[in-house]
Short mmCIF file of C-alpha atoms and ligand atoms in Angstrom, two decimals:
data_model
loop_
_atom_site.label_atom_id
_atom_site.label_comp_id
_atom_site.label_asym_id
_atom_site.label_seq_id
_atom_site.Cartn_x
_atom_site.Cartn_y
_atom_site.Cartn_z
CA MET A 1 93.99 -60.74 -125.48
CA GLN A 2 90.85 -59.57 -123.59
CA ILE A 3 91.16 -60.16 -120.12
CA LEU A 4 88.81 -61.89 -117.72
CA ASP A 5 88.43 -59.52 -115.19
CA GLY A 6 87.18 -60.70 -112.24
CA LYS A 7 87.08 -57.77 -109.49
CA GLN A 8 84.28 -56.32 -112.43
CA THR A 9 82.11 -60.31 -112.34
CA ALA A 10 83.00 -60.03 -108.71
CA ALA A 11 80.96 -56.81 -108.42
CA TYR A 12 78.20 -57.51 -110.71
CA TYR A 13 77.52 -61.42 -109.36
CA ARG A 14 77.40 -59.37 -105.63
CA SER A 15 74.54 -56.46 -107.13
CA LYS A 16 72.76 -59.61 -107.50
CA VAL A 17 72.81 -61.36 -104.51
CA ALA A 18 72.37 -57.60 -103.15
CA LEU A 19 69.00 -56.85 -104.62
CA LYS A 20 68.01 -60.97 -103.12
CA VAL A 21 68.80 -59.64 -100.22
CA GLU A 22 67.54 -56.32 -99.82
CA GLU A 23 64.14 -58.00 -101.33
CA LEU A 24 64.10 -60.40 -98.68
CA LYS A 25 64.57 -57.65 -95.80
CA LYS A 26 61.38 -55.80 -98.32
CA ASN A 27 59.40 -59.43 -97.32
CA GLY A 28 59.71 -58.85 -93.62
CA ILE A 29 62.41 -61.50 -93.63
CA ALA A 30 65.77 -60.84 -91.46
CA ALA A 31 68.73 -61.20 -93.78
CA PRO A 32 70.98 -64.57 -93.76
CA ARG A 33 73.79 -64.38 -91.65
CA LEU A 34 77.66 -66.54 -92.41
CA ALA A 35 79.37 -67.38 -89.53
CA ALA A 36 82.99 -68.12 -90.15
CA PHE A 37 86.04 -70.18 -88.10
CA LEU A 38 89.58 -68.79 -87.78
CA ILE A 39 91.61 -70.82 -86.00
CA GLY A 40 95.25 -69.96 -85.72
CA ASP A 41 97.44 -67.39 -86.85
CA ASN A 42 97.64 -68.06 -90.76
CA ILE A 43 98.37 -64.61 -92.56
CA ALA A 44 96.30 -65.53 -95.53
CA SER A 45 93.49 -67.24 -93.91
CA ALA A 46 93.08 -63.85 -91.19
CA MET A 47 92.90 -61.97 -94.49
CA TYR A 48 90.49 -64.16 -96.69
CA ILE A 49 88.27 -64.07 -93.82
CA LYS A 50 88.31 -59.83 -93.59
CA MET A 51 87.79 -60.23 -97.56
CA LYS A 52 84.56 -62.15 -96.79
CA GLU A 53 82.74 -59.94 -94.25
CA LYS A 54 84.18 -56.93 -96.53
CA ALA A 55 82.17 -58.79 -98.87
CA CYS A 56 79.14 -60.03 -96.87
CA ALA A 57 78.87 -55.94 -95.65
CA GLU A 58 78.64 -54.60 -99.07
CA VAL A 59 75.93 -57.24 -99.82
CA GLY A 60 73.27 -57.38 -96.48
CA ILE A 61 74.54 -60.77 -95.18
CA LEU A 62 75.24 -60.75 -91.78
CA THR A 63 78.65 -62.46 -90.32
CA ARG A 64 80.20 -63.52 -87.15
CA THR A 65 83.00 -65.02 -87.28
CA HIS A 66 84.85 -67.04 -84.53
CA VAL A 67 88.42 -65.93 -84.43
CA LEU A 68 89.80 -69.13 -81.73
CA ASP A 69 93.79 -69.36 -80.93
CA ALA A 70 95.54 -72.69 -81.90
CA LYS A 71 94.93 -74.32 -78.90
CA THR A 72 90.99 -74.41 -78.64
CA PRO A 73 90.01 -77.54 -77.75
CA GLU A 74 88.48 -79.79 -80.89
CA ALA A 75 85.22 -79.58 -78.45
CA GLU A 76 84.65 -76.45 -78.19
CA ILE A 77 85.30 -75.77 -82.11
CA ILE A 78 82.11 -78.39 -81.88
CA LYS A 79 80.05 -77.13 -79.68
CA LEU A 80 80.79 -73.43 -81.56
CA ILE A 81 79.68 -75.02 -85.09
CA LYS A 82 76.56 -77.26 -83.48
CA ASP A 83 75.70 -73.21 -81.66
CA GLU A 84 76.00 -72.18 -85.43
CA ASN A 85 74.18 -75.07 -87.26
CA ALA A 86 71.42 -74.23 -84.21
CA ASP A 87 71.22 -70.45 -84.87
CA PRO A 88 67.85 -70.18 -87.63
CA GLN A 89 69.62 -67.23 -89.22
CA THR A 90 72.71 -68.63 -89.68
CA SER A 91 72.65 -70.80 -93.65
CA GLY A 92 76.18 -70.50 -93.86
CA ILE A 93 78.97 -72.03 -92.10
CA LEU A 94 82.20 -72.00 -93.48
CA VAL A 95 85.70 -72.92 -91.57
CA GLN A 96 88.76 -71.49 -93.29
CA LEU A 97 91.30 -74.03 -94.27
CA PRO A 98 94.08 -75.29 -93.71
CA LEU A 99 93.93 -75.67 -89.94
CA PRO A 100 96.93 -75.67 -87.94
CA LYS A 101 97.84 -79.59 -88.15
CA HIS A 102 97.27 -81.05 -84.69
CA TYR A 103 93.36 -80.78 -86.18
CA ASP A 104 91.20 -83.42 -87.45
CA GLU A 105 90.05 -81.40 -90.82
CA LYS A 106 87.50 -83.86 -91.67
CA LYS A 107 86.08 -84.42 -88.38
CA ILE A 108 85.75 -80.77 -87.85
CA LEU A 109 84.35 -80.20 -91.19
CA SER A 110 81.69 -83.71 -90.74
CA TYR A 111 80.44 -81.14 -87.53
CA ILE A 112 78.81 -78.73 -90.28
CA GLU A 113 75.02 -79.32 -90.80
CA PRO A 114 75.02 -79.73 -94.89
CA SER A 115 72.05 -77.33 -95.15
CA LYS A 116 73.83 -74.52 -94.02
CA ASP A 117 77.71 -75.63 -95.57
CA ALA A 118 78.82 -72.71 -97.40
CA ASP A 119 81.73 -74.02 -99.36
CA CYS A 120 80.50 -77.00 -100.25
CA PHE A 121 83.16 -79.41 -98.65
CA LEU A 122 81.07 -81.58 -96.88
CA PRO A 123 80.75 -85.53 -98.78
CA GLN A 124 76.52 -85.10 -98.36
CA ASN A 125 76.64 -82.15 -100.60
CA ILE A 126 79.61 -83.17 -103.11
CA GLY A 127 77.64 -86.37 -103.53
CA HIS A 128 74.63 -84.42 -104.66
CA MET A 129 76.71 -82.17 -106.90
CA PHE A 130 78.08 -85.36 -109.03
CA LEU A 131 74.60 -87.37 -108.71
CA GLY A 132 72.85 -84.00 -110.29
CA ASP A 133 71.38 -82.48 -108.50
CA GLU A 134 69.80 -79.17 -109.75
CA THR A 135 69.50 -77.75 -106.28
CA THR A 136 72.27 -78.42 -104.72
CA VAL A 137 74.71 -76.05 -103.12
CA LEU A 138 77.96 -75.93 -105.74
CA PRO A 139 81.75 -75.38 -104.50
CA CYS A 140 82.84 -71.71 -104.57
CA THR A 141 85.66 -71.17 -106.50
CA PRO A 142 84.17 -74.19 -109.43
CA LEU A 143 81.17 -72.58 -109.73
CA GLY A 144 83.28 -68.59 -109.68
CA VAL A 145 84.88 -69.89 -112.84
CA MET A 146 81.94 -71.12 -114.10
CA LYS A 147 80.24 -68.28 -113.38
CA LEU A 148 83.30 -66.44 -114.72
CA LEU A 149 83.23 -67.46 -118.42
CA LYS A 150 79.80 -67.54 -118.81
CA TYR A 151 79.45 -63.49 -118.09
CA TYR A 152 82.02 -63.45 -121.06
CA LYS A 153 79.64 -65.46 -123.24
CA ILE A 154 82.45 -68.47 -123.18
CA ASP A 155 80.24 -71.09 -123.91
CA VAL A 156 82.01 -74.58 -123.07
CA ALA A 157 79.73 -76.87 -124.77
CA SER A 158 81.72 -79.05 -126.78
CA LYS A 159 85.22 -77.42 -126.45
CA GLU A 160 88.45 -79.57 -125.04
CA VAL A 161 88.67 -77.84 -121.89
CA CYS A 162 92.18 -78.77 -119.83
CA ILE A 163 92.67 -78.81 -116.13
CA ILE A 164 95.43 -79.28 -114.24
CA GLY A 165 94.85 -80.07 -110.65
CA ARG A 166 92.99 -82.81 -109.16
CA SER A 167 92.35 -80.98 -105.94
CA ASN A 168 88.99 -81.99 -103.66
CA ILE A 169 88.47 -77.97 -104.00
CA VAL A 170 88.74 -76.82 -107.56
CA GLY A 171 90.02 -79.42 -110.16
CA LYS A 172 87.56 -82.34 -109.32
CA PRO A 173 84.37 -80.36 -109.27
CA LEU A 174 85.33 -78.33 -111.79
CA ALA A 175 85.97 -81.05 -113.97
CA PHE A 176 82.60 -82.44 -113.65
CA LEU A 177 80.94 -78.38 -114.11
CA MET A 178 82.17 -78.91 -117.19
CA LEU A 179 81.33 -82.14 -117.49
CA LYS A 180 77.84 -80.65 -117.26
CA ASP A 181 77.66 -78.19 -119.67
CA ASN A 182 78.99 -80.60 -122.11
CA ALA A 183 82.56 -79.90 -122.47
CA THR A 184 85.20 -82.58 -122.92
CA VAL A 185 87.54 -82.48 -119.80
CA THR A 186 90.60 -83.76 -119.24
CA MET A 187 92.34 -83.87 -116.77
CA CYS A 188 96.00 -83.29 -115.13
CA HIS A 189 98.73 -83.25 -112.54
CA SER A 190 101.67 -84.26 -110.94
CA LYS A 191 102.15 -87.33 -112.63
CA THR A 192 101.05 -86.91 -116.13
CA ARG A 193 102.89 -87.82 -119.33
CA ASP A 194 103.40 -84.91 -121.88
CA LEU A 195 101.88 -82.24 -120.03
CA LYS A 196 102.95 -79.67 -122.34
CA GLU A 197 101.29 -81.47 -125.42
CA VAL A 198 98.15 -82.59 -123.68
CA ALA A 199 97.31 -79.09 -122.46
CA LYS A 200 98.05 -76.86 -125.87
CA ARG A 201 95.26 -79.20 -127.22
CA ALA A 202 92.88 -77.03 -124.91
CA ASP A 203 91.05 -74.92 -126.07
CA ILE A 204 89.75 -73.61 -121.90
CA LEU A 205 93.00 -74.47 -120.25
CA VAL A 206 92.44 -73.92 -115.89
CA ALA A 207 95.45 -73.97 -114.06
CA ALA A 208 95.08 -75.11 -110.07
CA ILE A 209 98.36 -76.21 -109.56
CA GLY A 210 99.76 -73.82 -106.61
CA ARG A 211 103.42 -73.36 -108.38
CA ALA A 212 104.52 -70.03 -109.20
CA LYS A 213 104.56 -68.60 -112.60
CA MET A 214 104.73 -72.71 -113.70
CA ILE A 215 102.70 -72.49 -117.43
CA ASP A 216 104.21 -70.49 -119.98
CA SER A 217 102.93 -69.78 -123.67
CA SER A 218 104.88 -73.31 -124.05
CA TYR A 219 101.61 -74.81 -122.79
CA VAL A 220 99.16 -72.82 -124.35
CA LYS A 221 97.00 -73.76 -127.64
CA PRO A 222 97.81 -69.67 -129.10
CA GLY A 223 94.05 -68.55 -128.77
CA ALA A 224 92.95 -70.53 -125.40
CA VAL A 225 90.83 -69.31 -123.39
CA VAL A 226 93.69 -69.14 -119.88
CA VAL A 227 91.76 -69.66 -116.36
CA ASP A 228 94.68 -69.73 -113.23
CA VAL A 229 92.85 -69.82 -110.52
CA GLY A 230 96.44 -70.35 -108.84
CA ILE A 231 97.34 -68.26 -105.93
CA ASN A 232 101.20 -67.83 -104.87
CA HIS A 233 102.93 -65.22 -103.08
CA ILE A 234 106.63 -65.22 -104.08
CA GLU A 235 109.60 -63.43 -102.50
CA LYS A 236 110.80 -60.83 -106.13
CA PRO A 237 115.02 -60.72 -106.50
CA ASP A 238 114.24 -57.20 -105.10
CA GLY A 239 112.93 -58.77 -101.80
CA LYS A 240 109.14 -57.76 -102.39
CA HIS A 241 106.39 -60.01 -102.11
CA GLU A 242 104.44 -60.93 -104.87
CA THR A 243 101.34 -62.53 -105.45
CA CYS A 244 100.77 -63.91 -108.67
CA GLY A 245 99.37 -67.61 -110.22
CA ASP A 246 100.22 -71.14 -111.54
CA CYS A 247 100.74 -68.98 -115.09
CA ASP A 248 103.40 -66.71 -116.44
CA PHE A 249 101.04 -63.68 -116.81
CA GLU A 250 103.33 -61.74 -119.82
CA SER A 251 104.18 -65.31 -121.82
CA VAL A 252 101.10 -66.91 -122.08
CA SER A 253 99.29 -63.93 -122.13
CA LYS A 254 100.94 -62.66 -125.77
CA ILE A 255 98.99 -66.08 -127.08
CA ALA A 256 95.87 -66.68 -125.13
CA SER A 257 92.20 -64.94 -126.55
CA TYR A 258 90.82 -64.72 -122.65
CA MET A 259 93.46 -64.33 -119.70
CA THR A 260 92.28 -64.52 -115.77
CA PRO A 261 95.15 -61.72 -114.02
CA VAL A 262 96.21 -63.18 -110.72
CA PRO A 263 95.41 -61.31 -108.36
CA GLY A 264 91.70 -59.80 -109.43
CA GLY A 265 90.64 -62.93 -111.36
CA VAL A 266 89.03 -66.09 -109.71
CA GLY A 267 89.37 -65.17 -106.46
CA PRO A 268 87.37 -62.47 -106.34
CA MET A 269 84.70 -64.92 -108.04
CA THR A 270 85.61 -67.39 -105.40
CA ILE A 271 84.58 -64.94 -102.56
CA ALA A 272 81.14 -63.31 -103.76
CA MET A 273 80.18 -67.55 -104.59
CA VAL A 274 80.95 -67.81 -100.75
CA LEU A 275 77.89 -65.03 -100.18
CA TYR A 276 75.68 -66.59 -103.67
CA ASN A 277 75.63 -69.68 -101.41
CA THR A 278 74.91 -68.47 -98.52
CA LEU A 279 71.94 -66.81 -99.79
CA TYR A 280 71.05 -70.05 -101.84
CA ASN A 281 71.11 -72.37 -98.49
CA TYR A 282 68.70 -69.44 -96.64
CA VAL A 283 66.16 -70.20 -99.14
CA LEU A 284 66.10 -73.55 -98.89
CA ILE A 285 65.57 -73.88 -95.84
CA LYS A 286 63.48 -71.47 -95.07
CA LYS A 287 61.48 -72.16 -98.31
CA LEU A 288 61.52 -68.35 -99.14
CA ASP A 289 59.63 -68.10 -102.49
CA ILE A 290 62.63 -65.90 -104.49
CA LYS A 291 64.34 -67.07 -107.89
CA MET A 292 67.84 -67.51 -107.34
CA ASP A 293 69.00 -66.47 -110.68
CA ILE A 294 72.19 -64.22 -110.66
CA GLU A 295 72.98 -64.62 -114.83
CA PRO A 296 73.84 -61.86 -116.40
P1 LIG B 301 96.48 -78.89 -104.32
O1 LIG B 301 97.87 -78.45 -103.71
O2 LIG B 301 95.75 -79.44 -103.78
O3 LIG B 301 96.33 -79.89 -105.45
C1 LIG B 301 97.43 -79.26 -106.54
C2 LIG B 301 97.27 -79.68 -108.00
O4 LIG B 301 97.97 -79.43 -108.93
C3 LIG B 301 97.40 -81.38 -107.39
O5 LIG B 301 96.50 -81.99 -108.02
C4 LIG B 301 98.36 -82.33 -108.04
O6 LIG B 301 98.92 -83.26 -108.81
C5 LIG B 301 99.24 -80.89 -108.91
N1 LIG B 301 99.99 -80.79 -109.75
C6 LIG B 301 101.25 -80.50 -108.59
N2 LIG B 301 102.51 -80.00 -109.13
C7 LIG B 301 102.09 -80.05 -110.49
C8 LIG B 301 102.73 -80.22 -111.57
N3 LIG B 301 104.40 -79.86 -111.46
N4 LIG B 301 102.31 -80.34 -113.06
C9 LIG B 301 101.26 -80.97 -113.02
N5 LIG B 301 100.20 -80.63 -111.28
C10 LIG B 301 100.91 -80.79 -110.90
O7 LIG B 301 95.65 -77.60 -104.94
P2 LIG B 301 94.52 -76.59 -104.54
O8 LIG B 301 93.74 -76.48 -102.78
O9 LIG B 301 93.94 -76.91 -105.80
O10 LIG B 301 95.27 -75.18 -104.93
C11 LIG B 301 95.76 -75.00 -106.21
C12 LIG B 301 95.87 -73.71 -106.02
O11 LIG B 301 94.74 -72.45 -106.53
C13 LIG B 301 96.77 -72.73 -104.93
O12 LIG B 301 97.78 -71.76 -105.20
C14 LIG B 301 96.08 -72.38 -104.35
O13 LIG B 301 96.60 -71.18 -103.19
C15 LIG B 301 95.06 -71.62 -105.22
N6 LIG B 301 93.64 -71.61 -104.85
C16 LIG B 301 92.82 -70.36 -105.29
C17 LIG B 301 91.71 -70.39 -105.02
C18 LIG B 301 90.71 -68.45 -105.59
O14 LIG B 301 89.89 -68.61 -105.07
N7 LIG B 301 91.64 -68.18 -106.78
C19 LIG B 301 90.99 -70.68 -104.29
C20 LIG B 301 91.74 -71.98 -103.53
C21 LIG B 301 92.60 -72.08 -104.45
#
């Protein structure tokens, strides 16, 4: 079994983004900026924002993080988003989800200027993606999965792909990207009948469920490629905490041909794609003559 190393692969894609940012600067063009909103006191969200800031700094992308407490009036958040929309150097805006429950996530996100949508969460961008617009920004986690497979030269064309999980940010858009690359896609979810039997047909099995270690080898065809998107934090019997995926790594790695670890699999790829999208938006907004080819 070969590990699909997201850390190493993300470092490769980040280095490609860094080269493009360097190219901008050499041409006298200021670096793009990612503006992030961290609202409330969700520990995981704070950690993700830190990781994104660090990754941006590494490739020369500027960051501005709005750290706001959970009592911040909605109008103030919207005003700050509008300010970022108007700032010509900001090309990526993201609001770290989930927001504290009393906020209307959909409403707040709707104020992001679609051309600056770093996550590709907005209906305008998702719509363009589904209609096959080749120039639109793509959602970070699904894009990260596709780039990871590409890096390892795993071709999805004509393969049976099973995706477990149908969220708007992972499962559904990933199914679309797989389909676009000519895979035969089966979507599974909590109401799927005979989940094991369906999953076992897959040449490429993707778990994006949010259930720690639910997928063991009994769901996997021998030799399948397994991509574990899940990030779960569990308490072990000894009281220590562990981050794990939706797959039982020990069990699945015995029969898969390739597999992503958690941590160090899809997570770093998602962050690399936030950087890519921020630069990509900048190039489009400013109509720069920079090719965004980052493939190996
Ligand atoms: P979600 O909670 O929005 O959706 C979960 C999906 O799993 C649903 O479609 C549901 O139908 C399905 N599901 C739930 N229980 C099931 C079961 N018993 N059998 C079959 N299907 C079941 O999830 P999400 O936002 O897509 O996130 C999924 C996981 O991926 C989470 O662990 C999340 O933390 C992780 N995630 C990781 C990254 C990353 O960068 N690695 C990015 C986003 C999400």
